[in-house]
mmCIF file of C-alpha atoms (C1' of nucleotides) in Angstrom:
data_model
loop_
_atom_site.group_PDB
_atom_site.id
_atom_site.type_symbol
_atom_site.label_atom_id
_atom_site.label_comp_id
_atom_site.label_asym_id
_atom_site.label_seq_id
_atom_site.Cartn_x
_atom_site.Cartn_y
_atom_site.Cartn_z
ATOM 1 C CA MET A 1091 -3.099 17.808 -51.156
ATOM 2 C CA ARG A 1092 -1.327 17.078 -48.241
ATOM 3 C CA GLU A 1093 0.484 14.066 -47.683
ATOM 4 C CA ASN A 1094 -1.468 11.682 -45.465
ATOM 5 C CA PRO A 1095 0.986 10.964 -42.848
ATOM 6 C CA ASP A 1096 -0.707 7.628 -42.084
ATOM 7 C CA ASP A 1097 0.168 6.408 -46.019
ATOM 8 C CA PRO A 1098 1.985 3.367 -45.971
ATOM 9 C CA GLN A 1099 4.100 4.778 -48.786
ATOM 10 C CA VAL A 1100 5.003 7.256 -46.647
ATOM 11 C CA LEU A 1101 6.027 6.033 -43.584
ATOM 12 C CA SER A 1102 8.389 3.139 -45.507
ATOM 13 C CA ASP A 1103 9.837 5.852 -47.826
ATOM 14 C CA ALA A 1104 10.747 7.575 -44.419
ATOM 15 C CA ILE A 1105 12.089 4.294 -42.755
ATOM 16 C CA LEU A 1106 14.265 3.800 -45.813
ATOM 17 C CA ALA A 1107 15.672 7.058 -46.247
ATOM 18 C CA TRP A 1108 16.499 6.609 -42.510
ATOM 19 C CA TYR A 1109 17.881 3.234 -43.176
ATOM 20 C CA ASP A 1110 20.023 5.071 -45.742
ATOM 21 C CA VAL A 1111 21.978 6.871 -43.532
ATOM 22 C CA HIS A 1112 22.119 4.821 -40.144
ATOM 23 C CA ALA A 1113 22.266 0.887 -41.573
ATOM 24 C CA ARG A 1114 24.369 -0.639 -39.218
ATOM 25 C CA ASP A 1115 27.453 -1.957 -40.311
ATOM 26 C CA MET A 1116 27.371 -5.801 -40.110
ATOM 27 C CA PRO A 1117 29.664 -8.946 -41.770
ATOM 28 C CA TRP A 1118 26.854 -10.481 -43.469
ATOM 29 C CA ARG A 1119 24.863 -7.424 -44.185
ATOM 30 C CA VAL A 1120 24.775 -5.441 -48.084
ATOM 31 C CA PRO A 1121 24.522 -1.923 -47.571
ATOM 32 C CA PRO A 1122 21.706 -0.263 -49.114
ATOM 33 C CA GLN A 1123 24.238 1.964 -51.306
ATOM 34 C CA ALA A 1124 25.758 -1.467 -52.421
ATOM 35 C CA ARG A 1125 22.675 -3.260 -53.162
ATOM 36 C CA ARG A 1126 21.364 -0.296 -55.523
ATOM 37 C CA ALA A 1127 24.866 -0.556 -57.243
ATOM 38 C CA GLY A 1128 23.617 -4.020 -57.735
ATOM 39 C CA GLN A 1129 25.599 -6.231 -55.122
ATOM 40 C CA THR A 1130 23.160 -8.984 -54.002
ATOM 41 C CA PRO A 1131 23.874 -10.924 -50.839
ATOM 42 C CA ASP A 1132 25.042 -14.256 -50.314
ATOM 43 C CA PRO A 1133 22.096 -16.349 -49.293
ATOM 44 C CA TYR A 1134 24.077 -18.623 -47.589
ATOM 45 C CA ARG A 1135 25.741 -15.709 -45.243
ATOM 46 C CA ILE A 1136 22.241 -14.786 -44.861
ATOM 47 C CA TRP A 1137 20.733 -18.415 -43.705
ATOM 48 C CA LEU A 1138 23.945 -18.235 -41.419
ATOM 49 C CA SER A 1139 23.867 -15.113 -39.790
ATOM 50 C CA GLU A 1140 19.965 -15.340 -39.229
ATOM 51 C CA VAL A 1141 20.151 -18.830 -37.785
ATOM 52 C CA MET A 1142 22.710 -17.362 -35.253
ATOM 53 C CA LEU A 1143 20.550 -14.295 -34.453
ATOM 54 C CA GLN A 1144 17.741 -16.062 -33.447
ATOM 55 C CA GLN A 1145 17.023 -15.078 -29.985
ATOM 56 C CA THR A 1146 20.878 -13.975 -29.732
ATOM 57 C CA THR A 1147 22.603 -10.096 -30.142
ATOM 58 C CA VAL A 1148 24.408 -9.152 -33.117
ATOM 59 C CA ALA A 1149 27.439 -8.516 -30.616
ATOM 60 C CA THR A 1150 27.849 -12.172 -29.815
ATOM 61 C CA VAL A 1151 26.781 -13.425 -33.282
ATOM 62 C CA LYS A 1152 29.663 -11.666 -35.198
ATOM 63 C CA SER A 1153 32.416 -13.663 -33.727
ATOM 64 C CA TYR A 1154 30.590 -16.913 -34.189
ATOM 65 C CA PHE A 1155 29.761 -15.597 -37.782
ATOM 66 C CA GLU A 1156 33.291 -14.817 -38.488
ATOM 67 C CA ARG A 1157 34.702 -18.370 -37.461
ATOM 68 C CA PHE A 1158 32.183 -20.119 -39.434
ATOM 69 C CA THR A 1159 32.093 -18.650 -42.779
ATOM 70 C CA ALA A 1160 35.955 -18.594 -42.295
ATOM 71 C CA ARG A 1161 36.212 -22.145 -41.975
ATOM 72 C CA TRP A 1162 33.216 -23.357 -43.678
ATOM 73 C CA PRO A 1163 33.202 -20.412 -46.865
ATOM 74 C CA THR A 1164 29.848 -22.265 -48.425
ATOM 75 C CA VAL A 1165 26.873 -24.169 -47.508
ATOM 76 C CA ARG A 1166 28.470 -27.464 -49.380
ATOM 77 C CA ASP A 1167 31.722 -26.733 -47.192
ATOM 78 C CA LEU A 1168 29.216 -26.887 -44.270
ATOM 79 C CA ALA A 1169 27.249 -29.833 -45.573
ATOM 80 C CA ALA A 1170 30.927 -31.750 -45.661
ATOM 81 C CA ALA A 1171 31.747 -30.927 -41.994
ATOM 82 C CA GLN A 1172 31.929 -33.497 -38.853
ATOM 83 C CA ASP A 1173 28.805 -33.254 -36.653
ATOM 84 C CA ALA A 1174 31.114 -32.825 -33.724
ATOM 85 C CA ASP A 1175 33.545 -30.034 -35.200
ATOM 86 C CA VAL A 1176 30.024 -28.237 -35.987
ATOM 87 C CA MET A 1177 29.073 -28.525 -32.275
ATOM 88 C CA ALA A 1178 32.238 -27.611 -30.579
ATOM 89 C CA GLU A 1179 32.466 -24.178 -33.003
ATOM 90 C CA TRP A 1180 28.715 -23.620 -31.807
ATOM 91 C CA ALA A 1181 29.824 -23.984 -28.048
ATOM 92 C CA GLY A 1182 28.563 -21.001 -26.127
ATOM 93 C CA LEU A 1183 26.234 -19.875 -28.307
ATOM 94 C CA GLY A 1184 23.312 -21.721 -26.577
ATOM 95 C CA TYR A 1185 20.031 -23.267 -28.117
ATOM 96 C CA TYR A 1186 22.371 -25.994 -29.553
ATOM 97 C CA ALA A 1187 18.905 -27.443 -31.686
ATOM 98 C CA ARG A 1188 19.857 -24.624 -33.808
ATOM 99 C CA ALA A 1189 23.137 -26.158 -34.525
ATOM 100 C CA ARG A 1190 22.160 -29.647 -35.345
ATOM 101 C CA ASN A 1191 19.236 -28.210 -37.771
ATOM 102 C CA LEU A 1192 21.848 -26.004 -39.434
ATOM 103 C CA LEU A 1193 23.829 -29.317 -40.367
ATOM 104 C CA LYS A 1194 20.700 -30.868 -41.578
ATOM 105 C CA CYS A 1195 19.695 -27.789 -43.584
ATOM 106 C CA ALA A 1196 23.162 -27.639 -45.062
ATOM 107 C CA ARG A 1197 22.909 -31.156 -45.869
ATOM 108 C CA THR A 1198 19.234 -30.808 -47.444
ATOM 109 C CA VAL A 1199 20.087 -27.410 -49.689
ATOM 110 C CA ASP A 1200 23.434 -29.699 -50.718
ATOM 111 C CA GLN A 1201 21.417 -32.887 -51.928
ATOM 112 C CA ASP A 1202 18.113 -31.739 -52.772
ATOM 113 C CA TYR A 1203 18.604 -28.163 -54.203
ATOM 114 C CA GLY A 1204 21.913 -28.541 -55.864
ATOM 115 C CA GLY A 1205 23.774 -26.175 -53.313
ATOM 116 C CA THR A 1206 21.626 -23.533 -53.793
ATOM 117 C CA PHE A 1207 19.079 -22.202 -51.677
ATOM 118 C CA PRO A 1208 15.655 -21.891 -52.960
ATOM 119 C CA ALA A 1209 14.326 -18.340 -53.437
ATOM 120 C CA ASP A 1210 10.869 -19.002 -52.682
ATOM 121 C CA HIS A 1211 9.335 -18.462 -49.083
ATOM 122 C CA ALA A 1212 7.472 -21.664 -49.230
ATOM 123 C CA GLU A 1213 10.436 -23.943 -49.630
ATOM 124 C CA LEU A 1214 12.292 -22.037 -47.285
ATOM 125 C CA LEU A 1215 9.556 -23.051 -44.508
ATOM 126 C CA LYS A 1216 10.136 -26.601 -44.783
ATOM 127 C CA LEU A 1217 13.806 -26.657 -44.320
ATOM 128 C CA PRO A 1218 14.821 -27.619 -40.800
ATOM 129 C CA GLY A 1219 15.743 -24.640 -38.408
ATOM 130 C CA ILE A 1220 13.993 -21.972 -40.685
ATOM 131 C CA GLY A 1221 10.754 -20.941 -39.281
ATOM 132 C CA PRO A 1222 8.169 -18.129 -40.148
ATOM 133 C CA TYR A 1223 10.622 -15.651 -39.100
ATOM 134 C CA THR A 1224 13.741 -16.737 -40.935
ATOM 135 C CA ALA A 1225 12.127 -18.004 -44.081
ATOM 136 C CA ALA A 1226 10.833 -14.158 -44.747
ATOM 137 C CA ALA A 1227 14.009 -12.810 -43.528
ATOM 138 C CA ILE A 1228 16.125 -15.226 -45.896
ATOM 139 C CA ALA A 1229 12.778 -14.398 -48.756
ATOM 140 C CA SER A 1230 13.281 -10.706 -48.117
ATOM 141 C CA ILE A 1231 16.861 -9.610 -47.129
ATOM 142 C CA ALA A 1232 18.474 -12.454 -49.757
ATOM 143 C CA PHE A 1233 16.239 -12.408 -52.595
ATOM 144 C CA ASP A 1234 14.332 -8.966 -52.202
ATOM 145 C CA LEU A 1235 10.947 -10.583 -51.997
ATOM 146 C CA ARG A 1236 8.031 -9.172 -50.230
ATOM 147 C CA HIS A 1237 7.706 -10.991 -47.119
ATOM 148 C CA THR A 1238 7.645 -9.431 -43.825
ATOM 149 C CA VAL A 1239 9.805 -10.300 -40.527
ATOM 150 C CA LEU A 1240 8.130 -10.185 -37.345
ATOM 151 C CA ASP A 1241 10.387 -10.788 -35.200
ATOM 152 C CA GLY A 1242 10.578 -9.029 -31.213
ATOM 153 C CA ASN A 1243 11.906 -5.778 -32.882
ATOM 154 C CA VAL A 1244 9.190 -5.294 -35.326
ATOM 155 C CA GLU A 1245 6.470 -6.559 -32.670
ATOM 156 C CA ARG A 1246 7.690 -3.338 -30.101
ATOM 157 C CA VAL A 1247 7.646 -1.100 -33.034
ATOM 158 C CA MET A 1248 4.640 -2.008 -34.624
ATOM 159 C CA ALA A 1249 2.965 -2.549 -31.052
ATOM 160 C CA ARG A 1250 4.005 1.332 -30.254
ATOM 161 C CA LEU A 1251 3.315 2.902 -33.624
ATOM 162 C CA HIS A 1252 -0.258 1.635 -33.392
ATOM 163 C CA ASP A 1253 -0.430 1.751 -29.752
ATOM 164 C CA ILE A 1254 -1.597 -1.712 -29.444
ATOM 165 C CA HIS A 1255 -2.147 -2.779 -25.976
ATOM 166 C CA VAL A 1256 -3.097 -6.490 -26.504
ATOM 167 C CA PRO A 1257 -0.471 -8.162 -24.551
ATOM 168 C CA LEU A 1258 2.042 -10.745 -26.370
ATOM 169 C CA PRO A 1259 1.876 -13.278 -27.928
ATOM 170 C CA ALA A 1260 -1.721 -13.285 -28.369
ATOM 171 C CA SER A 1261 -1.340 -9.881 -30.453
ATOM 172 C CA LYS A 1262 0.983 -11.630 -32.701
ATOM 173 C CA PRO A 1263 -1.833 -11.520 -35.308
ATOM 174 C CA ILE A 1264 -2.207 -8.020 -35.295
ATOM 175 C CA LEU A 1265 0.875 -7.092 -35.406
ATOM 176 C CA MET A 1266 1.916 -9.028 -38.449
ATOM 177 C CA GLU A 1267 -1.112 -7.487 -40.059
ATOM 178 C CA LYS A 1268 0.162 -4.027 -39.377
ATOM 179 C CA ALA A 1269 3.734 -4.923 -40.136
ATOM 180 C CA ASP A 1270 2.540 -6.489 -43.489
ATOM 181 C CA ALA A 1271 0.573 -3.510 -44.122
ATOM 182 C CA LEU A 1272 3.559 -1.487 -44.425
ATOM 183 C CA THR A 1273 6.108 -3.620 -46.340
ATOM 184 C CA PRO A 1274 6.955 -1.919 -49.346
ATOM 185 C CA VAL A 1275 6.891 -3.904 -52.990
ATOM 186 C CA ASP A 1276 10.194 -1.734 -53.636
ATOM 187 C CA ARG A 1277 13.187 -2.884 -51.449
ATOM 188 C CA PRO A 1278 11.496 -4.995 -49.127
ATOM 189 C CA GLY A 1279 14.847 -6.448 -48.200
ATOM 190 C CA ASP A 1280 16.152 -3.117 -47.348
ATOM 191 C CA TYR A 1281 12.750 -2.387 -45.512
ATOM 192 C CA ALA A 1282 12.645 -5.483 -43.293
ATOM 193 C CA GLN A 1283 16.327 -4.187 -42.010
ATOM 194 C CA ALA A 1284 15.024 -0.945 -41.436
ATOM 195 C CA VAL A 1285 12.603 -1.876 -38.882
ATOM 196 C CA MET A 1286 14.559 -3.976 -37.273
ATOM 197 C CA ASP A 1287 17.676 -1.641 -36.943
ATOM 198 C CA LEU A 1288 15.146 0.868 -35.631
ATOM 199 C CA GLY A 1289 13.735 -1.257 -33.218
ATOM 200 C CA ALA A 1290 17.169 -2.567 -32.052
ATOM 201 C CA THR A 1291 18.921 1.215 -31.844
ATOM 202 C CA ILE A 1292 16.098 4.280 -31.324
ATOM 203 C CA CYS A 1293 12.515 2.091 -30.747
ATOM 204 C CA THR A 1294 14.431 0.267 -27.824
ATOM 205 C CA PRO A 1295 12.195 -1.554 -25.186
ATOM 206 C CA LYS A 1296 13.597 0.925 -22.384
ATOM 207 C CA SER A 1297 13.670 4.584 -22.896
ATOM 208 C CA PRO A 1298 13.066 4.592 -26.684
ATOM 209 C CA ALA A 1299 14.826 7.621 -28.240
ATOM 210 C CA CYS A 1300 11.373 9.165 -29.562
ATOM 211 C CA GLY A 1301 12.846 12.353 -30.457
ATOM 212 C CA ILE A 1302 15.123 10.988 -33.233
ATOM 213 C CA CYS A 1303 12.995 8.526 -34.527
ATOM 214 C CA PRO A 1304 11.866 8.890 -38.376
ATOM 215 C CA TRP A 1305 8.361 7.742 -36.920
ATOM 216 C CA ARG A 1306 8.130 9.841 -34.499
ATOM 217 C CA ASP A 1307 4.889 11.871 -36.062
ATOM 218 C CA PRO A 1308 2.388 8.834 -37.059
ATOM 219 C CA CYS A 1309 3.707 7.095 -33.700
ATOM 220 C CA ALA A 1310 0.656 6.510 -31.433
ATOM 221 C CA ALA A 1311 2.310 5.552 -28.619
ATOM 222 C CA ARG A 1312 4.253 8.493 -28.585
ATOM 223 C CA ALA A 1313 1.280 10.762 -29.502
ATOM 224 C CA GLU A 1314 -0.474 8.869 -25.970
ATOM 225 C CA GLY A 1315 2.865 8.813 -23.868
ATOM 226 C CA THR A 1316 2.731 5.029 -23.785
ATOM 227 C CA ALA A 1317 5.515 3.882 -25.727
ATOM 228 C CA ALA A 1318 7.853 2.916 -22.618
ATOM 229 C CA ASP A 1319 5.114 0.730 -21.741
ATOM 230 C CA LEU A 1320 4.647 -0.971 -24.865
ATOM 231 C CA PRO A 1321 4.603 -3.958 -25.843
ATOM 232 C CA LYS A 1322 2.318 -5.592 -23.034
ATOM 233 C CA LYS A 1323 3.328 -9.221 -22.496
ATOM 234 C CA THR A 1324 2.100 -11.918 -20.576
ATOM 235 C CA PRO A 1325 3.686 -12.421 -17.154
ATOM 236 C CA LYS A 1326 6.169 -15.534 -17.088
ATOM 237 C CA LYS A 1327 6.454 -18.054 -14.345
ATOM 238 C CA ALA A 1328 9.385 -18.184 -12.047
ATOM 239 C CA LYS A 1329 12.099 -20.919 -12.645
ATOM 240 C CA PRO A 1330 12.413 -23.406 -9.828
ATOM 241 C CA THR A 1331 16.283 -24.218 -9.067
ATOM 242 C CA ARG A 1332 17.512 -27.937 -9.631
ATOM 243 C CA HIS A 1333 20.789 -29.367 -8.316
ATOM 244 C CA GLY A 1334 23.299 -31.767 -9.613
ATOM 245 C CA THR A 1335 26.463 -33.581 -9.568
ATOM 246 C CA VAL A 1336 29.285 -33.613 -12.237
ATOM 247 C CA PHE A 1337 32.687 -35.650 -12.482
ATOM 248 C CA LEU A 1338 35.590 -34.428 -14.034
ATOM 249 C CA ALA A 1339 38.630 -37.567 -14.464
ATOM 250 C CA GLN A 1340 41.954 -36.699 -16.009
ATOM 251 C CA ARG A 1341 43.835 -39.626 -16.905
ATOM 252 C CA ALA A 1342 47.615 -39.744 -16.087
ATOM 253 C CA ASP A 1343 48.322 -39.063 -19.503
ATOM 254 C CA GLY A 1344 46.061 -35.788 -19.433
ATOM 255 C CA ALA A 1345 43.248 -37.200 -21.278
ATOM 256 C CA TRP A 1346 39.569 -35.611 -19.803
ATOM 257 C CA LEU A 1347 36.676 -38.112 -19.227
ATOM 258 C CA LEU A 1348 33.864 -36.639 -21.611
ATOM 259 C CA GLU A 1349 30.776 -37.821 -23.057
ATOM 260 C CA THR A 1350 28.058 -36.553 -25.674
ATOM 261 C CA ARG A 1351 25.159 -35.839 -24.651
ATOM 262 C CA PRO A 1352 21.899 -37.435 -26.568
ATOM 263 C CA ASP A 1353 20.696 -35.664 -29.712
ATOM 264 C CA LYS A 1354 17.318 -34.760 -27.527
ATOM 265 C CA GLY A 1355 16.734 -32.301 -24.851
ATOM 266 C CA LEU A 1356 18.679 -29.853 -22.989
ATOM 267 C CA LEU A 1357 22.577 -29.292 -24.736
ATOM 268 C CA GLY A 1358 21.691 -32.163 -26.933
ATOM 269 C CA GLY A 1359 24.019 -33.194 -29.250
ATOM 270 C CA MET A 1360 27.265 -31.333 -27.102
ATOM 271 C CA LEU A 1361 30.334 -32.720 -25.265
ATOM 272 C CA GLY A 1362 29.688 -32.553 -21.217
ATOM 273 C CA TRP A 1363 31.106 -34.130 -18.250
ATOM 274 C CA PRO A 1364 29.443 -37.521 -16.866
ATOM 275 C CA GLY A 1365 27.106 -36.639 -13.727
ATOM 276 C CA SER A 1366 23.890 -36.885 -12.321
ATOM 277 C CA ASP A 1367 20.326 -36.263 -13.520
ATOM 278 C CA TRP A 1368 19.461 -32.458 -12.384
ATOM 279 C CA ILE A 1369 16.586 -32.504 -9.815
ATOM 280 C CA ASP A 1370 14.408 -30.043 -7.995
ATOM 281 C CA VAL A 1371 15.452 -31.647 -4.511
ATOM 282 C CA SER A 1372 18.456 -30.275 -2.585
ATOM 283 C CA HIS A 1373 20.285 -33.127 -1.430
ATOM 284 C CA PRO A 1374 23.100 -32.866 1.213
ATOM 285 C CA LEU A 1375 24.978 -33.964 -1.828
ATOM 286 C CA PRO A 1376 23.161 -35.143 -4.534
ATOM 287 C CA GLU A 1377 24.079 -38.820 -5.049
ATOM 288 C CA ALA A 1378 25.480 -40.015 -8.146
ATOM 289 C CA PRO A 1379 27.369 -42.749 -9.290
ATOM 290 C CA PRO A 1380 30.809 -41.710 -10.879
ATOM 291 C CA PRO A 1381 31.836 -42.997 -14.265
ATOM 292 C CA CYS A 1382 34.660 -44.662 -12.946
ATOM 293 C CA ALA A 1383 36.289 -45.724 -9.369
ATOM 294 C CA ALA A 1384 38.527 -43.333 -8.036
ATOM 295 C CA GLU A 1385 39.608 -41.572 -5.286
ATOM 296 C CA TRP A 1386 36.827 -38.304 -5.874
ATOM 297 C CA GLN A 1387 37.384 -35.025 -4.304
ATOM 298 C CA LEU A 1388 34.855 -32.770 -3.969
ATOM 299 C CA ILE A 1389 35.783 -29.151 -4.848
ATOM 300 C CA ASP A 1390 35.186 -26.150 -2.765
ATOM 301 C CA GLY A 1391 32.487 -24.136 -4.032
ATOM 302 C CA GLU A 1392 29.745 -25.001 -6.719
ATOM 303 C CA VAL A 1393 29.007 -23.878 -10.106
ATOM 304 C CA ARG A 1394 25.635 -21.663 -10.610
ATOM 305 C CA HIS A 1395 24.139 -21.215 -13.985
ATOM 306 C CA THR A 1396 20.729 -20.457 -15.186
ATOM 307 C CA PHE A 1397 18.869 -21.649 -18.222
ATOM 308 C CA THR A 1398 16.050 -20.526 -19.986
ATOM 309 C CA HIS A 1399 13.640 -22.203 -17.582
ATOM 310 C CA PHE A 1400 15.579 -23.157 -14.369
ATOM 311 C CA HIS A 1401 18.520 -22.695 -12.341
ATOM 312 C CA LEU A 1402 21.099 -25.099 -11.484
ATOM 313 C CA ILE A 1403 23.703 -25.689 -8.755
ATOM 314 C CA LEU A 1404 26.052 -28.031 -10.059
ATOM 315 C CA HIS A 1405 28.569 -29.863 -7.600
ATOM 316 C CA VAL A 1406 31.772 -30.971 -9.356
ATOM 317 C CA PHE A 1407 33.865 -33.773 -8.050
ATOM 318 C CA ARG A 1408 37.481 -34.491 -9.607
ATOM 319 C CA ALA A 1409 39.770 -37.404 -9.791
ATOM 320 C CA GLN A 1410 43.139 -38.406 -11.186
ATOM 321 C CA VAL A 1411 42.565 -41.991 -12.792
ATOM 322 C CA ALA A 1412 45.356 -44.333 -14.259
ATOM 323 C CA ILE A 1413 45.900 -45.392 -17.710
ATOM 324 C CA GLY A 1414 44.109 -48.299 -18.435
ATOM 325 C CA THR A 1415 40.775 -47.026 -16.469
ATOM 326 C CA GLU A 1416 37.580 -48.490 -18.163
ATOM 327 C CA PRO A 1417 34.968 -45.764 -17.480
ATOM 328 C CA GLU A 1418 31.134 -46.822 -17.304
ATOM 329 C CA THR A 1419 30.151 -44.099 -19.485
ATOM 330 C CA GLY A 1420 31.358 -41.412 -21.852
ATOM 331 C CA GLY A 1421 35.005 -41.845 -22.883
ATOM 332 C CA PHE A 1422 38.840 -40.221 -22.264
ATOM 333 C CA ARG A 1423 39.955 -37.584 -24.966
ATOM 334 C CA ASP A 1424 43.831 -36.704 -25.459
ATOM 335 C CA ALA A 1425 44.212 -33.185 -23.779
ATOM 336 C CA ALA A 1426 45.594 -32.013 -27.346
ATOM 337 C CA GLU A 1427 41.951 -32.792 -28.722
ATOM 338 C CA PHE A 1428 40.109 -31.052 -26.197
ATOM 339 C CA LYS A 1429 39.526 -27.474 -25.426
ATOM 340 C CA PRO A 1430 37.300 -26.041 -22.749
ATOM 341 C CA THR A 1431 35.678 -23.480 -25.486
ATOM 342 C CA ASP A 1432 34.259 -26.855 -26.942
ATOM 343 C CA LEU A 1433 31.830 -27.203 -24.502
ATOM 344 C CA PRO A 1434 28.670 -25.433 -23.470
ATOM 345 C CA THR A 1435 28.918 -23.051 -21.133
ATOM 346 C CA VAL A 1436 28.070 -24.735 -18.195
ATOM 347 C CA MET A 1437 30.189 -27.402 -18.506
ATOM 348 C CA ARG A 1438 33.309 -24.977 -19.089
ATOM 349 C CA LYS A 1439 32.127 -23.609 -15.842
ATOM 350 C CA ALA A 1440 32.460 -26.588 -14.292
ATOM 351 C CA PHE A 1441 36.069 -27.105 -15.660
ATOM 352 C CA ASP A 1442 37.242 -23.579 -14.706
ATOM 353 C CA LEU A 1443 35.943 -24.492 -10.908
ATOM 354 C CA ALA A 1444 37.958 -27.890 -10.984
ATOM 355 C CA ARG A 1445 41.124 -26.354 -12.277
ATOM 356 C "C1'" DA B 1288 -0.178 -24.882 -28.103
ATOM 357 C "C1'" DA B 1289 2.098 -24.307 -24.415
ATOM 358 C "C1'" DA B 1290 6.603 -25.752 -22.862
ATOM 359 C "C1'" DG B 1291 11.367 -26.390 -23.487
ATOM 360 C "C1'" DC B 1292 15.552 -24.900 -25.294
ATOM 361 C "C1'" DG B 1293 21.547 -21.271 -23.525
ATOM 362 C "C1'" DT B 1294 23.569 -17.527 -22.885
ATOM 363 C "C1'" DG B 1295 25.741 -12.920 -22.124
ATOM 364 C "C1'" DG B 1296 24.849 -7.900 -21.565
ATOM 365 C "C1'" DA B 1297 22.144 -3.706 -19.497
ATOM 366 C "C1'" DG B 1298 20.008 -1.629 -16.063
ATOM 367 C "C1'" DT C 1273 21.586 -10.171 -7.407
ATOM 368 C "C1'" DC C 1274 17.827 -10.186 -10.342
ATOM 369 C "C1'" DT C 1275 15.125 -9.134 -14.266
ATOM 370 C "C1'" DC C 1276 14.772 -8.336 -18.836
ATOM 371 C "C1'" DC C 1277 15.231 -9.446 -23.021
ATOM 372 C "C1'" DA C 1278 18.016 -10.908 -27.988
ATOM 373 C "C1'" DA C 1279 16.789 -10.399 -36.096
ATOM 374 C "C1'" DG C 1280 12.544 -18.165 -32.654
ATOM 375 C "C1'" DC C 1281 11.997 -23.178 -33.612
ATOM 376 C "C1'" DT C 1282 9.960 -27.458 -32.398
ATOM 377 C "C1'" DT C 1283 7.449 -30.528 -30.307
#
DNA sequence: AAAGCGTGGAG
DNA sequence: TCTCCAAGCTT
């Protein structure tokens, strides 16, 4: 009797065999051969990598992951860190609520779980910054529990494998159902990583490499010639352009005037330059009260930056101020204690322009 | 439950 | 220059 190519077991066996050969090397990953030899992943490193990887590429995450784990080797080390140090180390990675939740989560694991991540999907889901995807990723990858990850890769792979034309995000429940049906009881952690690796390297958004795909034969979209057009997505709306002004004051001793932004909202908890609100209307020069009296000089040019949901054009003023200047907002930070890399990217761009 | 939330790289 | 998008979560 012939094997049915649509048998879930046949499909998971095929992708696991592919993963045994093609698993990508990542600093947090335990390769399949090492896992078979009995090596288990460090849940702290899996958690940290998964939070960093939310909406962020592997290439970008690697260096951040190395710096974080060198500086804070365990979750208890991280729990004991200063907030400002963690935010500064996260600077440039984006989605800064992740860093605030990372600290909250580390401190909860430290205080409520004895410094050990719970090997339980429902418990993981309660922790700050851990949603459905990350809980399933930690449960499966770190603890080899049978849970199904549904990220952008898996959505794309499932939409193609089953030739599903319902647009995202409406199709998510269907895609989850398909993904769950393929998740094996044996090696669920390797399986989760295998599907994501497949999506990242073969079943890519544009021009997928169907010819070398381990699921080439059972793939419905490949048979229909629709692979490159899937998954369908509901159109997103256009980004407006906002304008704003920032003020870079440097004291005679070299100290810079900076402020820590409020925890809520855009760039929450991050260091930044004092400035105006960012508004949709273009002023000739957006009016904003400077943080202190000085000979403010408008820098030629402007900072252009695009956030998730709007474009920003930032005008930059600079001034030298005297020792003893009392700012209306923020505080002076000694030059020795300030690195531009502590800033979120848009603020670093303003610094670069003013230099 | 739709919207808010960053950034850099690829095409 | 512009669009897409990358191992999503929170409110």
